[in-house]
Amino acid sequence: MAANREQFGSRIGFILAAAGSAVGIGNMVGFPVAAAKNGGGAFLLIYTLFVLFICLPVMLAEISVGRHSRKDPLGAYSDMSQKHPGWRLAGWLSIITPFMIAVFYLVITIWIFGYLVQSVLGNLDTLANPDTFNVFINSHHLLYYALAVLAVIYLILQGGVKQGIEKAAKIMMPALFIMLLALVVFVLTLDNAFAGVSYYLVPDFSKVNGSVVSAALSQAFFSLSLGMGIMITYGSYLDKQSDLAGSAKTVALLDTGVAFIAGLLILPAVFSFNPNMPTSELSDSSVGMIFTFLPKIFLALQASIGYLGASVVASLFFVLVFFAAITSMVSIFEVPVAALMEEKKLSRKLSLGILGVVLIMMALMAGVSFGISEFFTSFTQYAGQNKSFFDVILDLFYDSILPLNGLLICMFVIYRWKKVNLSREIDEGAQHYAQSAFERYVNFSISTFIPIILLLVFINTVALKYFGASLIG
């Protein structure tokens, strides 16, 4: 079966697909706001250091395990551990986690598409109304938007790795970069825009504390799609001539670059709207920023470019975020699809159909947990707060299990597969890696402080999310 496994057609195809999985809603909105609220340039510096010195080695480990095994995460853990039950459980976590993340990510992608449609139709004034969002997410129109989004995802994944995922990435990612740069150039021409640039880039180390450091690590880890099984799966589609080290560095650079440039779009737009904007008005939630705050910013642009111009800018922004969401959604859902194909020897079409039905059912449960269904809206309670079904998925799988999965891949590489095999795998196709300082650093970091940091992040997240007690000040 391994000999017939699908493959990326080119190195750039893998890089764009991997970058597409990494560039998501968090990059486009969450990162700029997190930077602005947590020290500006100081946060950027800490984030960049985490990407280079912690996330990059973990990414390399995941890609290497995938290429060596030529399997999905479950098959990789199982085969490379001689079907050890403990490591097979780790494989299951790497399959279930992206599937559950796909559930809530699908809901948000549908909302984004709906706002895109309404912006194009010229209803920006309605979207800017603070009451619109709560009405919108409980509207029956979401069914039509859902059908359109599901059709796009299905068509891409049905095409397979080369004709589906790679081809879509080669179209969507360059388009995303071009639109992002065009919007940044436009926003920087607005009055007071550079007040936002200054606020975003000037370091304020007085705001840096343990919580900010933890937030920067979490943002970097989640932003690069680590712990989701995506890089293991995509790694399994690479041939032995691929330069894993070089490709991983490029993916990390593209992801960080997009996040950084997105900040040059969001913050200048906010400060152009109100140059005295206090950071307390910036939402901690990417969802809150996209659907309740930014439409007001775009509508305010009508004073300088007219209502039509403001609607065009808003439409371009939602196209931008929609592309980012779709590329991430495709990558996330490919993980369980690849696993079902491999483990049960099913066709891609049948695997997509089976998992698609389950995904739709669970996304429906998450989608009605904002007031339509009392049962799913008040699903449970912990840390003194009522939690919806949507909240539980987000807290459990996105916030809690991702760092655990990152810890497990490090432990697996070091104690089961061994560092020498990791180096040998990366050496193939990247002869410059052998005996390099980078190789020594990867082997050292992944076997010493990176697992400790990920363990602390996991423990702190569990304590904070479920018991309301942060271990980091």
Tab-separated table of C-alpha atoms in Angstrom:
chain	number	residue	atom	x	y	z
A	1	MET	CA	0.000	0.000	0.000
A	2	ALA	CA	2.837	2.411	0.833
A	3	ALA	CA	4.134	2.292	-2.733
A	4	ASN	CA	0.775	3.489	-4.049
A	5	ARG	CA	0.339	6.221	-1.471
A	6	GLU	CA	-0.585	9.618	-2.854
A	7	GLN	CA	2.169	12.224	-3.020
A	8	PHE	CA	2.564	15.950	-3.439
A	9	GLY	CA	3.639	16.795	-6.945
A	10	SER	CA	6.231	19.389	-5.930
A	11	ARG	CA	8.054	20.901	-2.982
A	12	ILE	CA	6.193	24.186	-3.400
A	13	GLY	CA	2.928	22.245	-3.366
A	14	PHE	CA	3.750	20.762	0.035
A	15	ILE	CA	4.952	24.112	1.403
A	16	LEU	CA	1.808	25.958	0.288
A	17	ALA	CA	-0.476	23.174	1.555
A	18	ALA	CA	1.321	23.044	4.914
A	19	ALA	CA	1.324	26.835	5.144
A	20	GLY	CA	-2.377	26.784	4.258
A	21	SER	CA	-3.055	24.481	7.189
A	22	ALA	CA	-1.074	26.792	9.466
A	23	VAL	CA	-2.491	30.101	8.219
A	24	GLY	CA	-5.943	30.310	9.728
A	25	ILE	CA	-8.324	32.553	11.610
A	26	GLY	CA	-5.898	32.835	14.517
A	27	ASN	CA	-3.219	34.302	12.238
A	28	MET	CA	-5.524	36.764	10.567
A	29	VAL	CA	-7.139	38.230	13.687
A	30	GLY	CA	-6.122	36.503	16.919
A	31	PHE	CA	-2.379	37.073	16.561
A	32	PRO	CA	-2.507	40.841	15.870
A	33	VAL	CA	-4.803	41.462	18.821
A	34	ALA	CA	-2.769	39.213	21.133
A	35	ALA	CA	0.353	41.162	20.166
A	36	ALA	CA	-1.322	44.531	20.700
A	37	LYS	CA	-2.658	43.588	24.131
A	38	ASN	CA	0.515	41.880	25.349
A	39	GLY	CA	3.406	44.216	24.751
A	40	GLY	CA	3.404	44.774	20.975
A	41	GLY	CA	6.940	44.247	19.712
A	42	ALA	CA	7.832	42.383	22.909
A	43	PHE	CA	5.141	39.791	22.167
A	44	LEU	CA	6.319	39.545	18.546
A	45	LEU	CA	9.852	38.840	19.724
A	46	ILE	CA	8.771	36.164	22.202
A	47	TYR	CA	6.459	34.580	19.618
A	48	THR	CA	9.210	34.468	16.981
A	49	LEU	CA	11.663	32.867	19.415
A	50	PHE	CA	9.107	30.190	20.281
A	51	VAL	CA	8.475	29.458	16.592
A	52	LEU	CA	12.184	29.069	15.885
A	53	PHE	CA	13.371	27.265	18.994
A	54	ILE	CA	10.367	25.166	20.056
A	55	CYS	CA	7.804	24.812	17.276
A	56	LEU	CA	10.236	24.190	14.414
A	57	PRO	CA	11.815	21.072	16.035
A	58	VAL	CA	8.348	19.686	16.848
A	59	MET	CA	7.219	20.304	13.251
A	60	LEU	CA	10.283	18.500	11.938
A	61	ALA	CA	9.577	15.549	14.233
A	62	GLU	CA	5.985	15.267	12.972
A	63	ILE	CA	6.899	15.545	9.285
A	64	SER	CA	9.727	13.013	9.705
A	65	VAL	CA	7.493	10.451	11.414
A	66	GLY	CA	4.979	10.847	8.588
A	67	ARG	CA	7.479	10.428	5.770
A	68	HIS	CA	9.263	7.508	7.444
A	69	SER	CA	6.066	5.571	8.141
A	70	ARG	CA	4.189	6.561	4.961
A	71	LYS	CA	1.102	6.362	7.174
A	72	ASP	CA	-1.567	8.456	8.823
A	73	PRO	CA	-0.901	9.344	12.510
A	74	LEU	CA	-2.660	6.231	13.840
A	75	GLY	CA	-0.792	3.964	11.435
A	76	ALA	CA	2.504	5.754	12.118
A	77	TYR	CA	2.325	5.372	15.892
A	78	SER	CA	1.094	1.790	15.578
A	79	ASP	CA	3.606	0.521	13.018
A	80	MET	CA	6.648	2.323	14.386
A	81	SER	CA	5.940	1.085	17.927
A	82	GLN	CA	5.166	-2.500	16.837
A	83	LYS	CA	1.503	-1.921	17.757
A	84	HIS	CA	2.252	-0.938	21.355
A	85	PRO	CA	-1.182	-0.170	22.913
A	86	GLY	CA	0.008	2.996	24.639
A	87	TRP	CA	1.407	4.532	21.477
A	88	ARG	CA	-1.611	3.370	19.494
A	89	LEU	CA	-3.700	5.418	21.940
A	90	ALA	CA	-1.507	8.416	21.097
A	91	GLY	CA	-2.285	7.712	17.440
A	92	TRP	CA	-6.005	7.712	18.146
A	93	LEU	CA	-5.651	11.077	19.907
A	94	SER	CA	-3.948	12.456	16.791
A	95	ILE	CA	-6.959	11.362	14.708
A	96	ILE	CA	-9.807	12.317	17.034
A	97	THR	CA	-8.332	15.737	17.854
A	98	PRO	CA	-8.345	17.154	14.290
A	99	PHE	CA	-11.783	15.684	13.649
A	100	MET	CA	-13.244	17.446	16.682
A	101	ILE	CA	-11.392	20.656	15.831
A	102	ALA	CA	-12.928	20.386	12.351
A	103	VAL	CA	-16.368	20.393	14.002
A	104	PHE	CA	-16.083	23.862	15.539
A	105	TYR	CA	-13.883	25.171	12.712
A	106	LEU	CA	-16.602	24.254	10.217
A	107	VAL	CA	-19.156	26.251	12.203
A	108	ILE	CA	-16.922	29.340	12.197
A	109	THR	CA	-16.104	28.917	8.484
A	110	ILE	CA	-19.827	28.872	7.698
A	111	TRP	CA	-20.282	32.107	9.657
A	112	ILE	CA	-17.404	33.700	7.741
A	113	PHE	CA	-18.896	32.676	4.400
A	114	GLY	CA	-22.252	34.106	5.471
A	115	TYR	CA	-20.679	37.441	6.359
A	116	LEU	CA	-18.804	37.390	3.050
A	117	VAL	CA	-22.057	36.930	1.144
A	118	GLN	CA	-23.767	39.711	3.091
A	119	SER	CA	-20.834	42.071	2.511
A	120	VAL	CA	-20.926	41.404	-1.224
A	121	LEU	CA	-24.691	42.036	-1.214
A	122	GLY	CA	-24.064	45.478	0.310
A	123	ASN	CA	-25.384	44.778	3.801
A	124	LEU	CA	-22.354	46.080	5.677
A	125	ASP	CA	-24.480	48.444	7.761
A	126	THR	CA	-26.489	45.464	9.016
A	127	LEU	CA	-23.353	43.487	9.849
A	128	ALA	CA	-22.005	46.449	11.822
A	129	ASN	CA	-25.049	46.380	14.096
A	130	PRO	CA	-23.886	44.788	17.383
A	131	ASP	CA	-27.133	42.791	17.618
A	132	THR	CA	-26.717	41.184	14.193
A	133	PHE	CA	-24.262	38.431	15.125
A	134	ASN	CA	-26.453	36.723	17.717
A	135	VAL	CA	-29.390	36.775	15.306
A	136	PHE	CA	-27.210	35.590	12.420
A	137	ILE	CA	-25.769	32.494	14.155
A	138	ASN	CA	-29.291	31.297	14.968
A	139	SER	CA	-30.706	31.957	11.499
A	140	HIS	CA	-32.002	29.258	9.145
A	141	HIS	CA	-29.969	30.892	6.362
A	142	LEU	CA	-26.902	29.184	7.824
A	143	LEU	CA	-28.100	25.962	6.192
A	144	TYR	CA	-27.581	27.457	2.726
A	145	TYR	CA	-24.159	28.798	3.655
A	146	ALA	CA	-23.274	25.404	5.134
A	147	LEU	CA	-24.122	23.611	1.898
A	148	ALA	CA	-21.864	25.951	-0.072
A	149	VAL	CA	-18.928	25.565	2.353
A	150	LEU	CA	-19.298	21.768	2.510
A	151	ALA	CA	-19.363	21.611	-1.292
A	152	VAL	CA	-16.070	23.545	-1.518
A	153	ILE	CA	-14.394	21.317	1.096
A	154	TYR	CA	-15.693	18.134	-0.547
A	155	LEU	CA	-14.554	19.134	-4.038
A	156	ILE	CA	-11.043	19.918	-2.804
A	157	LEU	CA	-10.640	16.738	-0.761
A	158	GLN	CA	-12.276	14.558	-3.398
A	159	GLY	CA	-9.526	15.600	-5.799
A	160	GLY	CA	-6.950	13.898	-3.578
A	161	VAL	CA	-3.522	15.163	-2.587
A	162	LYS	CA	-2.129	16.370	-5.922
A	163	GLN	CA	-5.289	17.371	-7.797
A	164	GLY	CA	-7.236	18.552	-4.741
A	165	ILE	CA	-5.242	19.783	-1.755
A	166	GLU	CA	-2.109	20.845	-3.653
A	167	LYS	CA	-3.978	22.498	-6.526
A	168	ALA	CA	-6.259	24.427	-4.149
A	169	ALA	CA	-3.266	25.562	-2.076
A	170	LYS	CA	-1.455	26.791	-5.195
A	171	ILE	CA	-4.468	28.986	-6.014
A	172	MET	CA	-5.707	30.067	-2.598
A	173	MET	CA	-2.431	30.779	-0.812
A	174	PRO	CA	-0.939	33.164	-3.425
A	175	ALA	CA	-4.350	34.847	-3.718
A	176	LEU	CA	-4.461	35.211	0.071
A	177	PHE	CA	-0.991	36.781	0.157
A	178	ILE	CA	-1.816	39.219	-2.662
A	179	MET	CA	-5.139	40.307	-1.110
A	180	LEU	CA	-3.544	40.683	2.310
A	181	LEU	CA	-0.747	42.889	0.976
A	182	ALA	CA	-3.208	44.955	-1.085
A	183	LEU	CA	-5.421	45.579	1.947
A	184	VAL	CA	-2.393	46.475	4.081
A	185	VAL	CA	-1.236	49.034	1.506
A	186	PHE	CA	-4.722	50.541	1.452
A	187	VAL	CA	-5.151	50.637	5.230
A	188	LEU	CA	-1.758	52.299	5.726
A	189	THR	CA	-2.973	55.249	3.619
A	190	LEU	CA	-5.762	56.027	6.108
A	191	ASP	CA	-5.556	58.849	8.640
A	192	ASN	CA	-3.933	57.851	11.957
A	193	ALA	CA	-3.065	54.403	10.584
A	194	PHE	CA	0.537	54.660	11.745
A	195	ALA	CA	-0.640	55.107	15.331
A	196	GLY	CA	-1.784	51.498	15.046
A	197	VAL	CA	1.529	50.447	13.497
A	198	SER	CA	3.395	52.068	16.377
A	199	TYR	CA	1.155	50.435	18.964
A	200	TYR	CA	1.647	47.079	17.251
A	201	LEU	CA	5.422	47.180	16.802
A	202	VAL	CA	6.880	49.225	19.656
A	203	PRO	CA	7.930	46.842	22.454
A	204	ASP	CA	6.377	47.321	25.885
A	205	PHE	CA	8.198	44.880	28.140
A	206	SER	CA	6.254	46.097	31.196
A	207	LYS	CA	3.273	44.062	29.969
A	208	VAL	CA	5.262	40.832	29.708
A	209	ASN	CA	4.578	38.304	32.481
A	210	GLY	CA	4.180	34.544	32.808
A	211	SER	CA	0.713	34.564	31.274
A	212	VAL	CA	1.902	36.533	28.239
A	213	VAL	CA	4.802	34.129	27.706
A	214	SER	CA	2.418	31.177	27.955
A	215	ALA	CA	-0.003	32.869	25.522
A	216	ALA	CA	2.808	33.468	23.022
A	217	LEU	CA	3.848	29.811	23.136
A	218	SER	CA	0.268	28.620	22.746
A	219	GLN	CA	-0.307	30.999	19.834
A	220	ALA	CA	2.885	29.812	18.103
A	221	PHE	CA	2.149	26.130	18.688
A	222	PHE	CA	-1.454	26.298	17.546
A	223	SER	CA	-0.658	28.613	14.642
A	224	LEU	CA	1.694	26.075	13.049
A	225	SER	CA	-0.932	23.286	13.194
A	226	LEU	CA	1.170	21.202	15.573
A	227	GLY	CA	-0.432	18.403	17.569
A	228	MET	CA	-3.240	17.943	15.009
A	229	GLY	CA	-1.670	15.123	12.996
A	230	ILE	CA	-1.618	17.369	9.921
A	231	MET	CA	2.150	17.492	9.580
A	232	ILE	CA	2.397	13.708	10.092
A	233	THR	CA	-0.209	13.163	7.379
A	234	TYR	CA	1.323	15.669	4.962
A	235	GLY	CA	4.780	14.275	5.693
A	236	SER	CA	3.538	10.855	4.582
A	237	TYR	CA	2.815	12.348	1.145
A	238	LEU	CA	6.469	13.433	0.649
A	239	ASP	CA	9.115	11.463	-1.227
A	240	LYS	CA	12.571	10.660	0.122
A	241	GLN	CA	14.193	13.390	-1.962
A	242	SER	CA	12.268	16.152	-0.192
A	243	ASP	CA	14.256	18.558	1.978
A	244	LEU	CA	12.331	18.297	5.252
A	245	ALA	CA	14.453	20.792	7.160
A	246	GLY	CA	14.283	23.443	4.448
A	247	SER	CA	10.564	22.938	3.880
A	248	ALA	CA	9.752	23.161	7.595
A	249	LYS	CA	11.702	26.412	7.903
A	250	THR	CA	9.844	27.867	4.912
A	251	VAL	CA	6.441	26.882	6.309
A	252	ALA	CA	7.294	28.462	9.672
A	253	LEU	CA	8.512	31.624	7.930
A	254	LEU	CA	5.378	31.923	5.771
A	255	ASP	CA	3.050	31.349	8.720
A	256	THR	CA	4.829	33.886	10.915
A	257	GLY	CA	5.033	36.345	8.019
A	258	VAL	CA	1.298	36.192	7.366
A	259	ALA	CA	0.515	36.644	11.066
A	260	PHE	CA	2.866	39.634	11.255
A	261	ILE	CA	1.482	41.283	8.106
A	262	ALA	CA	-2.095	40.692	9.288
A	263	GLY	CA	-1.221	42.877	12.268
A	264	LEU	CA	-0.341	45.653	9.833
A	265	LEU	CA	-3.906	45.350	8.538
A	266	ILE	CA	-5.969	44.979	11.716
A	267	LEU	CA	-4.349	47.439	14.134
A	268	PRO	CA	-3.953	50.387	11.715
A	269	ALA	CA	-7.609	49.936	10.691
A	270	VAL	CA	-8.680	49.985	14.341
A	271	PHE	CA	-6.654	53.088	15.194
A	272	SER	CA	-7.767	54.865	12.056
A	273	PHE	CA	-11.310	54.385	13.293
A	274	ASN	CA	-10.383	55.625	16.776
A	275	PRO	CA	-6.781	56.753	17.423
A	276	ASN	CA	-7.426	56.801	21.178
A	277	MET	CA	-8.716	53.235	21.236
A	278	PRO	CA	-7.896	51.571	24.599
A	279	THR	CA	-6.740	47.965	24.369
A	280	SER	CA	-9.578	46.934	26.661
A	281	GLU	CA	-11.911	47.408	23.699
A	282	LEU	CA	-9.996	44.851	21.640
A	283	SER	CA	-11.682	41.494	22.050
A	284	ASP	CA	-9.628	38.522	23.258
A	285	SER	CA	-11.708	36.378	20.934
A	286	SER	CA	-10.923	36.079	17.225
A	287	VAL	CA	-14.609	35.337	16.699
A	288	GLY	CA	-15.651	38.503	18.522
A	289	MET	CA	-13.214	40.601	16.486
A	290	ILE	CA	-14.294	39.189	13.121
A	291	PHE	CA	-18.044	39.297	13.571
A	292	THR	CA	-18.809	42.138	15.984
A	293	PHE	CA	-15.912	44.597	15.997
A	294	LEU	CA	-14.312	44.719	12.548
A	295	PRO	CA	-17.582	45.268	10.600
A	296	LYS	CA	-17.969	48.509	12.588
A	297	ILE	CA	-14.436	49.491	11.591
A	298	PHE	CA	-15.129	48.822	7.919
A	299	LEU	CA	-18.413	50.736	8.029
A	300	ALA	CA	-16.597	53.720	9.542
A	301	LEU	CA	-14.440	53.847	6.392
A	302	GLN	CA	-17.445	55.162	4.446
A	303	ALA	CA	-16.569	58.634	5.720
A	304	SER	CA	-13.443	58.584	3.540
A	305	ILE	CA	-14.175	56.118	0.711
A	306	GLY	CA	-17.961	55.954	0.646
A	307	TYR	CA	-20.333	53.102	1.482
A	308	LEU	CA	-19.522	51.159	-1.696
A	309	GLY	CA	-15.792	51.448	-1.046
A	310	ALA	CA	-16.244	50.327	2.567
A	311	SER	CA	-18.303	47.352	1.387
A	312	VAL	CA	-15.587	46.368	-1.115
A	313	VAL	CA	-12.905	46.489	1.604
A	314	ALA	CA	-15.081	44.433	3.948
A	315	SER	CA	-15.780	41.903	1.181
A	316	LEU	CA	-12.062	41.543	0.417
A	317	PHE	CA	-11.334	41.022	4.097
A	318	PHE	CA	-13.938	38.269	4.419
A	319	VAL	CA	-12.657	36.605	1.227
A	320	LEU	CA	-9.213	36.704	2.816
A	321	VAL	CA	-10.378	35.120	6.069
A	322	PHE	CA	-12.546	32.615	4.184
A	323	PHE	CA	-9.557	31.420	2.145
A	324	ALA	CA	-7.529	31.084	5.346
A	325	ALA	CA	-10.343	29.131	6.996
A	326	ILE	CA	-10.888	26.823	3.999
A	327	THR	CA	-7.210	25.928	3.621
A	328	SER	CA	-7.048	25.127	7.339
A	329	MET	CA	-10.326	23.214	7.278
A	330	VAL	CA	-9.210	21.054	4.350
A	331	SER	CA	-5.941	20.191	6.087
A	332	ILE	CA	-7.610	19.405	9.397
A	333	PHE	CA	-10.234	17.117	7.854
A	334	GLU	CA	-7.707	15.340	5.630
A	335	VAL	CA	-6.180	13.731	8.751
A	336	PRO	CA	-9.171	11.531	9.733
A	337	VAL	CA	-9.996	10.942	6.045
A	338	ALA	CA	-6.477	9.635	5.388
A	339	ALA	CA	-6.678	7.469	8.519
A	340	LEU	CA	-9.980	5.890	7.512
A	341	MET	CA	-8.694	5.230	3.997
A	342	GLU	CA	-5.529	3.594	5.325
A	343	GLU	CA	-6.899	1.666	8.306
A	344	LYS	CA	-10.070	0.332	6.667
A	345	LYS	CA	-8.798	0.254	3.061
A	346	LEU	CA	-11.699	2.401	1.890
A	347	SER	CA	-11.781	4.683	-1.122
A	348	ARG	CA	-11.318	8.419	-0.646
A	349	LYS	CA	-14.879	9.043	-1.804
A	350	LEU	CA	-16.416	6.593	0.682
A	351	SER	CA	-14.194	7.830	3.526
A	352	LEU	CA	-15.224	11.402	2.802
A	353	GLY	CA	-18.879	10.389	2.747
A	354	ILE	CA	-18.793	8.535	6.070
A	355	LEU	CA	-16.794	11.135	7.970
A	356	GLY	CA	-18.662	13.964	6.270
A	357	VAL	CA	-22.002	12.720	7.624
A	358	VAL	CA	-20.603	12.469	11.154
A	359	LEU	CA	-18.968	15.902	10.822
A	360	ILE	CA	-22.230	17.502	9.696
A	361	MET	CA	-24.165	15.920	12.565
A	362	MET	CA	-21.668	17.101	15.186
A	363	ALA	CA	-21.318	20.546	13.604
A	364	LEU	CA	-25.106	20.842	13.769
A	365	MET	CA	-24.960	20.050	17.489
A	366	ALA	CA	-22.266	22.705	17.942
A	367	GLY	CA	-24.131	25.186	15.768
A	368	VAL	CA	-27.328	25.047	17.821
A	369	SER	CA	-25.466	25.569	21.099
A	370	PHE	CA	-25.828	29.353	20.931
A	371	GLY	CA	-29.450	29.527	21.977
A	372	ILE	CA	-31.459	27.353	19.594
A	373	SER	CA	-31.110	24.238	21.748
A	374	GLU	CA	-31.123	24.679	25.519
A	375	PHE	CA	-29.550	21.240	25.966
A	376	PHE	CA	-26.484	22.025	23.844
A	377	THR	CA	-26.350	25.682	24.965
A	378	SER	CA	-26.098	24.669	28.649
A	379	PHE	CA	-24.287	21.427	27.962
A	380	THR	CA	-22.225	21.287	31.154
A	381	GLN	CA	-20.451	23.373	33.786
A	382	TYR	CA	-16.883	23.567	35.049
A	383	ALA	CA	-14.559	26.159	36.586
A	384	GLY	CA	-17.695	27.941	37.793
A	385	GLN	CA	-18.969	28.639	34.275
A	386	ASN	CA	-21.736	27.269	32.089
A	387	LYS	CA	-20.324	25.684	28.951
A	388	SER	CA	-22.051	25.002	25.642
A	389	PHE	CA	-21.270	21.977	23.480
A	390	PHE	CA	-19.233	24.303	21.244
A	391	ASP	CA	-17.255	25.539	24.278
A	392	VAL	CA	-16.477	21.992	25.424
A	393	ILE	CA	-15.045	21.024	22.021
A	394	LEU	CA	-12.932	24.188	21.927
A	395	ASP	CA	-11.647	23.826	25.503
A	396	LEU	CA	-10.988	20.098	25.380
A	397	PHE	CA	-9.545	19.487	21.943
A	398	TYR	CA	-8.127	22.827	20.801
A	399	ASP	CA	-6.813	24.235	24.056
A	400	SER	CA	-6.028	21.116	26.097
A	401	ILE	CA	-5.138	18.127	23.924
A	402	LEU	CA	-3.017	19.918	21.297
A	403	PRO	CA	-0.066	20.567	23.650
A	404	LEU	CA	-0.465	17.010	24.964
A	405	ASN	CA	-0.193	15.658	21.417
A	406	GLY	CA	2.923	17.777	20.921
A	407	LEU	CA	4.410	16.312	24.093
A	408	LEU	CA	3.582	12.778	22.931
A	409	ILE	CA	5.279	13.163	19.545
A	410	CYS	CA	8.455	14.379	21.296
A	411	MET	CA	8.387	11.437	23.712
A	412	PHE	CA	7.713	9.027	20.878
A	413	VAL	CA	10.604	10.285	18.754
A	414	ILE	CA	13.093	10.244	21.620
A	415	TYR	CA	12.166	7.115	23.545
A	416	ARG	CA	10.623	4.872	20.901
A	417	TRP	CA	11.995	5.878	17.519
A	418	LYS	CA	15.299	7.332	18.837
A	419	LYS	CA	17.146	10.499	17.858
A	420	VAL	CA	19.497	8.700	15.489
A	421	ASN	CA	16.566	7.575	13.329
A	422	LEU	CA	15.067	11.078	13.363
A	423	SER	CA	18.376	12.524	12.120
A	424	ARG	CA	18.756	9.795	9.491
A	425	GLU	CA	15.245	10.529	8.137
A	426	ILE	CA	15.819	14.284	7.921
A	427	ASP	CA	19.263	13.736	6.348
A	428	GLU	CA	17.630	12.127	3.311
A	429	GLY	CA	17.056	14.904	0.822
A	430	ALA	CA	18.834	17.417	3.084
A	431	GLN	CA	22.488	16.450	3.254
A	432	HIS	CA	23.366	19.865	4.688
A	433	TYR	CA	21.426	18.874	7.823
A	434	ALA	CA	23.802	16.077	8.837
A	435	GLN	CA	26.302	17.093	11.533
A	436	SER	CA	25.005	20.681	11.415
A	437	ALA	CA	24.391	22.920	14.425
A	438	PHE	CA	20.695	22.795	13.577
A	439	GLU	CA	20.686	18.992	13.822
A	440	ARG	CA	22.405	19.109	17.192
A	441	TYR	CA	19.934	21.707	18.422
A	442	VAL	CA	16.887	19.726	17.238
A	443	ASN	CA	18.109	16.548	18.942
A	444	PHE	CA	18.993	18.390	22.147
A	445	SER	CA	15.842	20.522	22.418
A	446	ILE	CA	13.355	17.816	21.569
A	447	SER	CA	14.820	15.528	24.238
A	448	THR	CA	15.232	18.090	27.020
A	449	PHE	CA	13.385	21.363	27.525
A	450	ILE	CA	10.679	21.222	24.813
A	451	PRO	CA	8.802	18.267	26.422
A	452	ILE	CA	9.044	20.009	29.806
A	453	ILE	CA	7.602	23.236	28.426
A	454	LEU	CA	4.772	21.421	26.631
A	455	LEU	CA	3.985	19.458	29.793
A	456	LEU	CA	3.801	22.685	31.814
A	457	VAL	CA	1.552	24.287	29.176
A	458	PHE	CA	-0.744	21.252	29.248
A	459	ILE	CA	-0.953	21.183	33.057
A	460	ASN	CA	-1.546	24.942	33.252
A	461	THR	CA	-4.247	24.780	30.572
A	462	VAL	CA	-6.084	21.991	32.382
A	463	ALA	CA	-5.838	23.851	35.705
A	464	LEU	CA	-7.091	27.085	34.157
A	465	LYS	CA	-9.808	25.686	31.906
A	466	TYR	CA	-11.360	23.177	34.263
A	467	PHE	CA	-10.486	24.431	37.738
A	468	GLY	CA	-10.094	28.173	37.208
A	469	ALA	CA	-6.614	28.255	38.706
A	470	SER	CA	-3.675	29.358	36.568
A	471	LEU	CA	-0.288	28.024	37.647
A	472	ILE	CA	1.489	30.802	35.746
A	473	GLY	CA	1.181	34.371	36.987
